[in-house]
Short mmCIF file of C-alpha atoms in Angstrom, two decimals:
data_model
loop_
_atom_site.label_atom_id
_atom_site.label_comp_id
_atom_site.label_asym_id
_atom_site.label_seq_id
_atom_site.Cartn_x
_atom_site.Cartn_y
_atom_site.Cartn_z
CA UNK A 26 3.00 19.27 10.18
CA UNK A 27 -0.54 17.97 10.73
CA UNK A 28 -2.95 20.70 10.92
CA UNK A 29 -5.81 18.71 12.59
CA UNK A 30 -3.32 17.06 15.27
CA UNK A 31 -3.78 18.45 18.37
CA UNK A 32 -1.53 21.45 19.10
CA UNK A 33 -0.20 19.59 22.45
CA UNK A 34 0.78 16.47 20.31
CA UNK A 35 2.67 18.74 17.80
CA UNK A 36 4.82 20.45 19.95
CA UNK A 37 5.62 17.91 22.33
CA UNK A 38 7.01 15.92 19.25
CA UNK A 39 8.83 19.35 17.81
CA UNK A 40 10.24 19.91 21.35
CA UNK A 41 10.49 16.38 22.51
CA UNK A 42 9.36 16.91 25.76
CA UNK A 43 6.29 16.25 27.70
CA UNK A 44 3.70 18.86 28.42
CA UNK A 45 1.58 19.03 31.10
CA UNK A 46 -1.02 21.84 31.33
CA UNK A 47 -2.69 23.71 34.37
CA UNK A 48 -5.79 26.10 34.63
CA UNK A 49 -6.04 29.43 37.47
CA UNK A 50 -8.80 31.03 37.71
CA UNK A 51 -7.47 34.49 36.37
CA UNK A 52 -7.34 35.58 40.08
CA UNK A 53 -5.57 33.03 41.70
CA UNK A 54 -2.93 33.43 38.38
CA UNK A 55 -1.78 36.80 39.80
CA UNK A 56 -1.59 35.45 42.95
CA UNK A 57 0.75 32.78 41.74
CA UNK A 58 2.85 34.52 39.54
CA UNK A 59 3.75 37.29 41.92
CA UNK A 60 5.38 34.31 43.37
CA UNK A 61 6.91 32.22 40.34
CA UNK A 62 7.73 34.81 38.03
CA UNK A 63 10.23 37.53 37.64
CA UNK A 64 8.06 39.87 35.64
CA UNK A 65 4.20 39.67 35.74
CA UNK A 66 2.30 42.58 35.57
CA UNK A 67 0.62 42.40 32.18
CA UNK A 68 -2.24 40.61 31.42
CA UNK A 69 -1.70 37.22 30.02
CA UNK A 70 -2.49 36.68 26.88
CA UNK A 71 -2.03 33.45 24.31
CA UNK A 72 1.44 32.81 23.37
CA UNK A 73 3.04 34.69 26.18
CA UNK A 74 6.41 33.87 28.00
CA UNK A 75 7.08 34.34 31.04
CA UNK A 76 10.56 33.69 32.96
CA UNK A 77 10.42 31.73 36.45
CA UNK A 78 12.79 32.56 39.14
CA UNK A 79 15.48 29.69 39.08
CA UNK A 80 15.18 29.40 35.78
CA UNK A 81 12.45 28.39 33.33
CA UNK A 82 9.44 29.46 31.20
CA UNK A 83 6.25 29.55 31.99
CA UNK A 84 4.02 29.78 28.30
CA UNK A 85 0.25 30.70 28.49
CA UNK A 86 -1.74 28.59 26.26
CA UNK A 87 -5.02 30.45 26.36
CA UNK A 88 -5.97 33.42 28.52
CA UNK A 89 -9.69 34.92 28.84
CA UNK A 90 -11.86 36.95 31.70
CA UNK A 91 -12.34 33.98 33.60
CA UNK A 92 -8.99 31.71 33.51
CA UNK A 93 -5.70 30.93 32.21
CA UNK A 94 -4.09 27.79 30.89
CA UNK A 95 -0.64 27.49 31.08
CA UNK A 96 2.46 25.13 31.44
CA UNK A 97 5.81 25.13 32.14
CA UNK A 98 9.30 24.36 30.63
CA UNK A 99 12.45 23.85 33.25
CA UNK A 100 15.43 25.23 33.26
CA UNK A 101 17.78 24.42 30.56
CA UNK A 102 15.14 22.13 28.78
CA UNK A 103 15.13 24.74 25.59
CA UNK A 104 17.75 27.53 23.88
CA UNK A 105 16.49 31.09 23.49
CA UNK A 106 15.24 30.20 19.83
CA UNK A 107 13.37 27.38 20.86
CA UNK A 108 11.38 29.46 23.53
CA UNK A 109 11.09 31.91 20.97
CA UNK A 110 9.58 29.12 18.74
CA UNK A 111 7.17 27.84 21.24
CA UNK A 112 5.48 31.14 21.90
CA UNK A 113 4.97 31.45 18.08
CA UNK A 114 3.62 28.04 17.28
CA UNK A 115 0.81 28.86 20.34
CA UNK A 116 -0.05 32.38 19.02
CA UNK A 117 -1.02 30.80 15.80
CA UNK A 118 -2.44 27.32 16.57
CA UNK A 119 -5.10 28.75 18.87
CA UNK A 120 -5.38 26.13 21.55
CA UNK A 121 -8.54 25.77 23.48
CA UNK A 122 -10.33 27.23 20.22
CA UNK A 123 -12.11 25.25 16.99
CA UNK A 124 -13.10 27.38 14.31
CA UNK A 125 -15.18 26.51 11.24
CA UNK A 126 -13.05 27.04 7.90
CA UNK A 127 -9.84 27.65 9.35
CA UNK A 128 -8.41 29.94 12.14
CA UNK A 129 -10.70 32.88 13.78
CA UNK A 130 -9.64 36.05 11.81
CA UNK A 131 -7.78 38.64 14.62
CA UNK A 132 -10.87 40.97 15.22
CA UNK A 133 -13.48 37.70 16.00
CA UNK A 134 -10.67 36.71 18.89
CA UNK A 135 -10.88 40.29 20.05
CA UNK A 136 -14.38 40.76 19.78
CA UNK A 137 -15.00 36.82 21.93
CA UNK A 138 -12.48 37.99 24.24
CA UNK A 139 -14.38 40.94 24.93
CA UNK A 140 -17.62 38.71 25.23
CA UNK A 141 -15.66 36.58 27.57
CA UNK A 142 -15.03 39.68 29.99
CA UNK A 143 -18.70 41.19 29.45
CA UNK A 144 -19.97 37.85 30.32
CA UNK A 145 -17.61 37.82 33.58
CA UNK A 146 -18.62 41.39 34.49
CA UNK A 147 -22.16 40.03 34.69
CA UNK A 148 -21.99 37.27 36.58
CA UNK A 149 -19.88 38.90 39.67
CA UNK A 150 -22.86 41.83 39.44
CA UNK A 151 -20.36 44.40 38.08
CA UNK A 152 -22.53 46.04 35.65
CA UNK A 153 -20.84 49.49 36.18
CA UNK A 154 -17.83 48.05 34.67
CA UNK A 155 -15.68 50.18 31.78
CA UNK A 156 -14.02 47.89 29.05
CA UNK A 157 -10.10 47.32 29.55
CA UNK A 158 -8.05 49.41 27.16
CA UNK A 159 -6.89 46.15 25.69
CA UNK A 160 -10.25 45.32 23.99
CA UNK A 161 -10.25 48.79 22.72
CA UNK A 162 -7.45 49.41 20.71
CA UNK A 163 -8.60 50.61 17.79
CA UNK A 164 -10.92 53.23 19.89
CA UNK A 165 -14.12 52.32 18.26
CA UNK A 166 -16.17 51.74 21.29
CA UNK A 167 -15.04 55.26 22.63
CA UNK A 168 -18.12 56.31 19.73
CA UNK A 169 -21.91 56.37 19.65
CA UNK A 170 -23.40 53.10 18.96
CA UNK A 171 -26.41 51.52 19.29
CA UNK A 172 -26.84 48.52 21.13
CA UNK A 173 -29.04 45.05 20.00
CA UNK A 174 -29.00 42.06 21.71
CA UNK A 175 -29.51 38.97 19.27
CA UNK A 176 -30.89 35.12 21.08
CA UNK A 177 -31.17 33.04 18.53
CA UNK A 178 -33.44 29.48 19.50
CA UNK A 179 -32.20 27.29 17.23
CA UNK A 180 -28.46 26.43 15.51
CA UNK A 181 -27.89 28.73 12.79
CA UNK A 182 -28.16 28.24 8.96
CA UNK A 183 -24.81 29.54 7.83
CA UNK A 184 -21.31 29.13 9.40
CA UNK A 185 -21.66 30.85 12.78
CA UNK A 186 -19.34 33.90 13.21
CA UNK A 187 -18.33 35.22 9.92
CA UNK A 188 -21.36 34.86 8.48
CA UNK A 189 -23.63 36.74 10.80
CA UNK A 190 -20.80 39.88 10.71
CA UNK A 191 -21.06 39.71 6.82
CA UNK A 192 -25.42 39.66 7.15
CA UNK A 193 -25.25 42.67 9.45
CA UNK A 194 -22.78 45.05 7.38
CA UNK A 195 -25.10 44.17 4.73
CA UNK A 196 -27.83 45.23 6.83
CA UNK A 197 -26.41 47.93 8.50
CA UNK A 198 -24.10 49.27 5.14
CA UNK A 199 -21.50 49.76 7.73
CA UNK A 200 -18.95 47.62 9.71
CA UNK A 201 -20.43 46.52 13.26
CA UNK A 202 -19.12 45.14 16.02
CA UNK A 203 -20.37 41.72 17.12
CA UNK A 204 -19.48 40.62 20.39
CA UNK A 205 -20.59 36.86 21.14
CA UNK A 206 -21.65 36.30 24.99
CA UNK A 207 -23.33 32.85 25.95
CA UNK A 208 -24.34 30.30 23.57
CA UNK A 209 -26.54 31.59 20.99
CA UNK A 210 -26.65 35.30 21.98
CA UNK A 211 -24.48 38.05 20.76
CA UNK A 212 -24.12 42.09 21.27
CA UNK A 213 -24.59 43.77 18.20
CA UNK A 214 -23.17 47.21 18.37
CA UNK A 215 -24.70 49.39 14.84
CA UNK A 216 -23.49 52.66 14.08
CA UNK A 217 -24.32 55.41 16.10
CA UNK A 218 -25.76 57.79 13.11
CA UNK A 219 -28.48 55.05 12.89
CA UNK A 220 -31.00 57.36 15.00
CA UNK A 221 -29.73 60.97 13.31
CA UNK A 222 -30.16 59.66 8.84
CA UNK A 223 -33.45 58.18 9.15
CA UNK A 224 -34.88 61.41 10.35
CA UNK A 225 -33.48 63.27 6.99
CA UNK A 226 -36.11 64.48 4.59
CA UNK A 227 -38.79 64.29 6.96
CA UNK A 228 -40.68 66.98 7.60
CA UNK A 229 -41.35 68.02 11.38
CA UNK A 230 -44.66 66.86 11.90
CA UNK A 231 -43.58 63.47 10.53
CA UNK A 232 -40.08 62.98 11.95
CA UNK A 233 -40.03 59.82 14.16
CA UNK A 234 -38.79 59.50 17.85
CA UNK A 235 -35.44 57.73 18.99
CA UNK A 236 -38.14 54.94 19.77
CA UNK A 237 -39.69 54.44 17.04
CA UNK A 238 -37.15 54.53 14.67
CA UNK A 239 -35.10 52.15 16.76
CA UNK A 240 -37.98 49.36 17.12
CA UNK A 241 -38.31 50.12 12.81
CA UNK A 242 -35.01 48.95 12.37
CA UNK A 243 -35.09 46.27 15.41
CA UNK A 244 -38.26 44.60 13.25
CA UNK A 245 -36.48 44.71 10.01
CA UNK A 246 -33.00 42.99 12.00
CA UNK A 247 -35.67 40.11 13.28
CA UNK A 248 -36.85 40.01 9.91
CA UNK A 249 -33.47 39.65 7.80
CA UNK A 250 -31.92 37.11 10.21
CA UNK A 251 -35.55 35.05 10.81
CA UNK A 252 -35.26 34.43 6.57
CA UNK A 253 -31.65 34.50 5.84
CA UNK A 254 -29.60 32.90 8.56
CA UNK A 255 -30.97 31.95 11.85
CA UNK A 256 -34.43 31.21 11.62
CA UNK A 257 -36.92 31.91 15.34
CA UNK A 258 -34.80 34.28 17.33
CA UNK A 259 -35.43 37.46 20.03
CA UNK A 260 -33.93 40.99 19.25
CA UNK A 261 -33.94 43.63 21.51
CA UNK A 262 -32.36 47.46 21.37
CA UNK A 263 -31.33 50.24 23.38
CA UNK A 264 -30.80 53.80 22.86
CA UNK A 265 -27.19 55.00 21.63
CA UNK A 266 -24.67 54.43 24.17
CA UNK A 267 -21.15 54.39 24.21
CA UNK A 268 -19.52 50.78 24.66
CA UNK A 269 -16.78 51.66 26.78
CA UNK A 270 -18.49 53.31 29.42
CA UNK A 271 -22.18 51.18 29.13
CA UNK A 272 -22.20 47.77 27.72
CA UNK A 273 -22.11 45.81 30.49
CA UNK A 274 -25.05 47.45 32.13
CA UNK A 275 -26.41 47.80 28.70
CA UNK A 276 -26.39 44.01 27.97
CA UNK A 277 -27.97 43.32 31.48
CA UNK A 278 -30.61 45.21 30.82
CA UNK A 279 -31.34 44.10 27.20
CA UNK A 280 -31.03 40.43 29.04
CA UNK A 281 -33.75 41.22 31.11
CA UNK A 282 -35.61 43.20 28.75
CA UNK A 283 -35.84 39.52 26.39
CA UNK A 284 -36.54 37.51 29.64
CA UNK A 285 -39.54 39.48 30.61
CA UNK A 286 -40.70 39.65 26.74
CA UNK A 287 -41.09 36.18 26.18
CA UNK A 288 -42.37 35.62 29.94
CA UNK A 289 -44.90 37.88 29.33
CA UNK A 290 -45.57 38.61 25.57
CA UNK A 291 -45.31 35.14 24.34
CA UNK A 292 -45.19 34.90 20.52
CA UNK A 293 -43.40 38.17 20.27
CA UNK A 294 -39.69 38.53 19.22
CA UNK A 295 -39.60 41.69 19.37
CA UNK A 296 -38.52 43.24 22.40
CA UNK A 297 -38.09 47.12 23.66
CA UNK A 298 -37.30 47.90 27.51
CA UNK A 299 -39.00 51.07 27.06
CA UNK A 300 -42.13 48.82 26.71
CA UNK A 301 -42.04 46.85 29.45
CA UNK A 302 -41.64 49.27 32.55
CA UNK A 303 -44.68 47.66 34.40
CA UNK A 304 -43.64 43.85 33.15
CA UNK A 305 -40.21 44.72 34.58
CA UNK A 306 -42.06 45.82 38.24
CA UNK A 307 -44.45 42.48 38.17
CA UNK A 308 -41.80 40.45 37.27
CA UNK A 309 -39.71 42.04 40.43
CA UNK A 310 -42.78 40.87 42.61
CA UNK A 311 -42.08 37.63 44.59
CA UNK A 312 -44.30 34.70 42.77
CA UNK A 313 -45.88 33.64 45.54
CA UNK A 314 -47.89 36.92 45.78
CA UNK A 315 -48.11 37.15 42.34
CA UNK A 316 -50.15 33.68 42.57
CA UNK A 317 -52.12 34.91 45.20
CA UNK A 318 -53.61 38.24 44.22
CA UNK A 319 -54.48 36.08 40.97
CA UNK A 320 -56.46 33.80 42.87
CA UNK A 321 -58.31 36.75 44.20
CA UNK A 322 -59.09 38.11 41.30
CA UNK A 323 -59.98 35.28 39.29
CA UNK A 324 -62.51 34.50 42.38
CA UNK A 325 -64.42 37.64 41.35
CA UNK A 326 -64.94 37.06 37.45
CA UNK A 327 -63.06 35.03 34.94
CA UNK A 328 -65.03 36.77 32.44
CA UNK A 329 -61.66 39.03 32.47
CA UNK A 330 -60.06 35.69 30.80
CA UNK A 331 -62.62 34.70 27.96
CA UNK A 332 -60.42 34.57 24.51
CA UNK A 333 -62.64 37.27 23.10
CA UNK A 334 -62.82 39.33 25.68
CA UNK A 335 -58.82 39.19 26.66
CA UNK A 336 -58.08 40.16 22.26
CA UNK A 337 -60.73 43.27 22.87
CA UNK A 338 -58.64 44.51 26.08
CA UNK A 339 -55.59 43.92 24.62
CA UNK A 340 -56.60 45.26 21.22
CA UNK A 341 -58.04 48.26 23.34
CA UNK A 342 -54.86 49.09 25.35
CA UNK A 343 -52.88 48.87 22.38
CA UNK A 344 -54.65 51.66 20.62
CA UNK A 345 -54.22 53.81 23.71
CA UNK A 346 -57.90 53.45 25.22
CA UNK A 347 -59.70 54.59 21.83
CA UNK A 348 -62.76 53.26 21.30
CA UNK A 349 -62.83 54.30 17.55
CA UNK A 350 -59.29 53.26 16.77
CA UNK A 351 -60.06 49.40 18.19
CA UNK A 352 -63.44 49.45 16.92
CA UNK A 353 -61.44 49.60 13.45
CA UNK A 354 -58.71 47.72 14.12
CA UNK A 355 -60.72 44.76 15.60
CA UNK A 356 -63.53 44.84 12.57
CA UNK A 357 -66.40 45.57 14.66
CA UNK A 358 -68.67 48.28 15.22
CA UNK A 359 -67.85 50.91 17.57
CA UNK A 360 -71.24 49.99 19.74
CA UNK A 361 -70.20 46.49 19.74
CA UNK A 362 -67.27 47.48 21.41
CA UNK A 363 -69.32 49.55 23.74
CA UNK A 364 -71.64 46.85 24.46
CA UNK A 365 -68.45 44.36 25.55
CA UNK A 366 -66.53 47.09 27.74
CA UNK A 367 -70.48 47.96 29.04
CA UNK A 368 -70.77 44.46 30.04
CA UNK A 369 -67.32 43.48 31.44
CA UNK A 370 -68.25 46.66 33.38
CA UNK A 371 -71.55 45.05 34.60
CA UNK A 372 -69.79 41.55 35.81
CA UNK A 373 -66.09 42.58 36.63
CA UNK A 374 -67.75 46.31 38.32
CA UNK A 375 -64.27 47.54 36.39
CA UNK A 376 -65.09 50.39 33.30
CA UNK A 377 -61.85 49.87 31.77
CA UNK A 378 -62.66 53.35 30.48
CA UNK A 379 -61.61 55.31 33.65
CA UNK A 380 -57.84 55.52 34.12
CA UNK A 381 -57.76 53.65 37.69
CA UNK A 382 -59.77 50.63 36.03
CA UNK A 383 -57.64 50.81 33.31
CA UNK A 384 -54.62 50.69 34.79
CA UNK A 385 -55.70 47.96 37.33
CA UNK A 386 -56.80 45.37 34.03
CA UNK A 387 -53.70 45.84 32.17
CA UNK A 388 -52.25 44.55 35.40
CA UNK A 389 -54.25 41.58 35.82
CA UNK A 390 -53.74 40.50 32.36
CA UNK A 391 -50.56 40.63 32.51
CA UNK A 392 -50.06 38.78 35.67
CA UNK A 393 -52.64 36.18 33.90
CA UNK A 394 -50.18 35.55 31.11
CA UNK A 395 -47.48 33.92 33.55
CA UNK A 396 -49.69 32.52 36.31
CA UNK A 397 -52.00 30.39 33.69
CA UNK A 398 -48.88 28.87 32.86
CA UNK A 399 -47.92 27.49 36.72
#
């Protein structure tokens, strides 16, 4: 048999009969069958037979969170083995499905299944949602893992799939699971003991945060796949969770927590939600005020916006508000940092040195960073 004929063609001509497929949304497919079949309960899945009252088989031809293809045989068309022939030949031909270098190993079909449901979860707002039991068998999202979220920008280097999984257990020195979602983005689950073995041999005073060593590892991710596989792409990473219970709302949140990185930290691919708890209230403000209070402020002084001033606030707020630490960092002397703050103090009346001040400039350049861009 032809391996690059199209399943359809193949059987019709093994079965000489005519096929003719349908699609239900996977709603309106229980709907249906509660009224066609004789037993329906399971989910559908590819390969599966179901018998029609009056007679007849109804075979699904691919099944995922959203839909299910299908067509039927009538009665008397095909003996038992037959039937039993047809369901085989779909399990293994994989309609609906093209895979580079052959068919999808079992665990890639499991994991895009998955991605398929996640995906669904998301878009009906159901980000409370546990995983099924069926794309959990082998009980490894019942475990700690930690959770990255991988957008890549461009088409990658390698061959999709199977070589990203084999990049990442070289990365990770473990087996992951990767769960693809919408075109160029996948869930990258990492072991869980991530967090807990790179804290060993530290002593206390130096032992990292959760944080930190999380965003360590999330730059060294960007860093392996930038080089050897996928070339300009966004990571982001959340604490340890466990799948089952969190990675719907888990991958919403690592969504938005990308969105509102490149929105407002242009240029930066890497991105931590624990970072961007005022982007994340901005960005809930409606645009229209957002433009607005702009205006305003830009009315008073633009002197806020000058390149040079804009690196020595950023530089500033980065270092936590020390005037020492940004002196240093920005290769200037600490009273030539004085003298700038002492004079965007004089034209702005804001002394980014007082908390209130602080707070309300770290605003306003942010809010700058989208609105310059309307």
């Amino acid at each position: 048999m032809n391996a690059i004929m199209p399943w359809k063609t193949q059987l019709e001509q093994v079965l000489e009969l005519p096929i003719e497929t349908r699609i239900l949304a996977r709603t309106a497919w229980h709907g249906e069958m509660a009224q066609a079949a004789e037993e329906h309960g399971e989910a559908p899945r590819t390969g599966q037979r179901f018998t029609l009252r009056g007679g007849g088989a109804r075979f699904v031809v691919k099944a995922d969170a959203r839909q299910v293809e299908f067509f039927d045989v009538g009665k008397d068309k095909l003996t038992d083995k037959e039937l039993r022939l047809v369901s085989w030949m779909l399990e293994h031909l994989k309609p609906g499905k093209q895979h580079a270098h052959g068919a999808a190993t079992e665990l890639e079909d499991s994991h895009t299944a998955l991605g398929e449901w996640i995906q669904a979860q998301l878009e009906e707002g159901k980000t409370k949602a546990f995983i099924p039991e069926e794309y959990n068998r082998d009980g490894r999202l019942y475990q700690e893992m930690v959770p990255f979220l991988l957008v890549s920008e461009q088409e990658a280097k390698g061959s999709g799939y199977g070589e990203l999984e084999k990049l990442l257990k070289s990365f990770f020195e473990e087996d992951v699971v990767l769960i693809p979602l919408q075109e160029k983005e996948w869930l990258i689950l990492g072991p869980g003991a991530l967090v807990h073995d790179e804290a060993d041999g530290r002593a206390d005073d130096e032992e990292e945060s959760v944080e930190e060593q999380l965003a360590g590892i999330c730059y060294g991710l960007h860093d392996m796949l930038a080089s050897e596989w996928i070339g300009e792409c966004h990571v982001a990473v959340g604490l340890p969770i466990r799948p089952n219970e969190s990675a719907v709302e888990t991958t919403s949140v690592l969504r938005e927590t990308i969105m509102l990185g490149r929105k407002f930290h242009m240029g930066e691919n890497i991105h931590l939600p624990w970072m961007i708890h005022l982007e994340r209230l901005l960005g809930s403000i409606p645009e229209a005020q957002r433009i607005r209070y702009m205006e305003q402020m830009m009315s008073r002084s633009d002197v806020l916006f000058e390149p040079e001033i804009m690196t020595t606030l950023e530089t500033y707020f980065h270092m936590n508000c020390n005037v020492s630490d940004t002196a240093k960092k920005l290769f200037i002397h600490r009273n030539t940092l004085l003298y700038r703050l002492d004079k965007l103090k004089q034209d702005t009346g804001l002394d980014v040195r007082l908390f209130r001040d602080a707070v309300l400039v770290k605003l306003i350049l942010l809010l700058y960073k989208v609105t310059k861009r309307k």
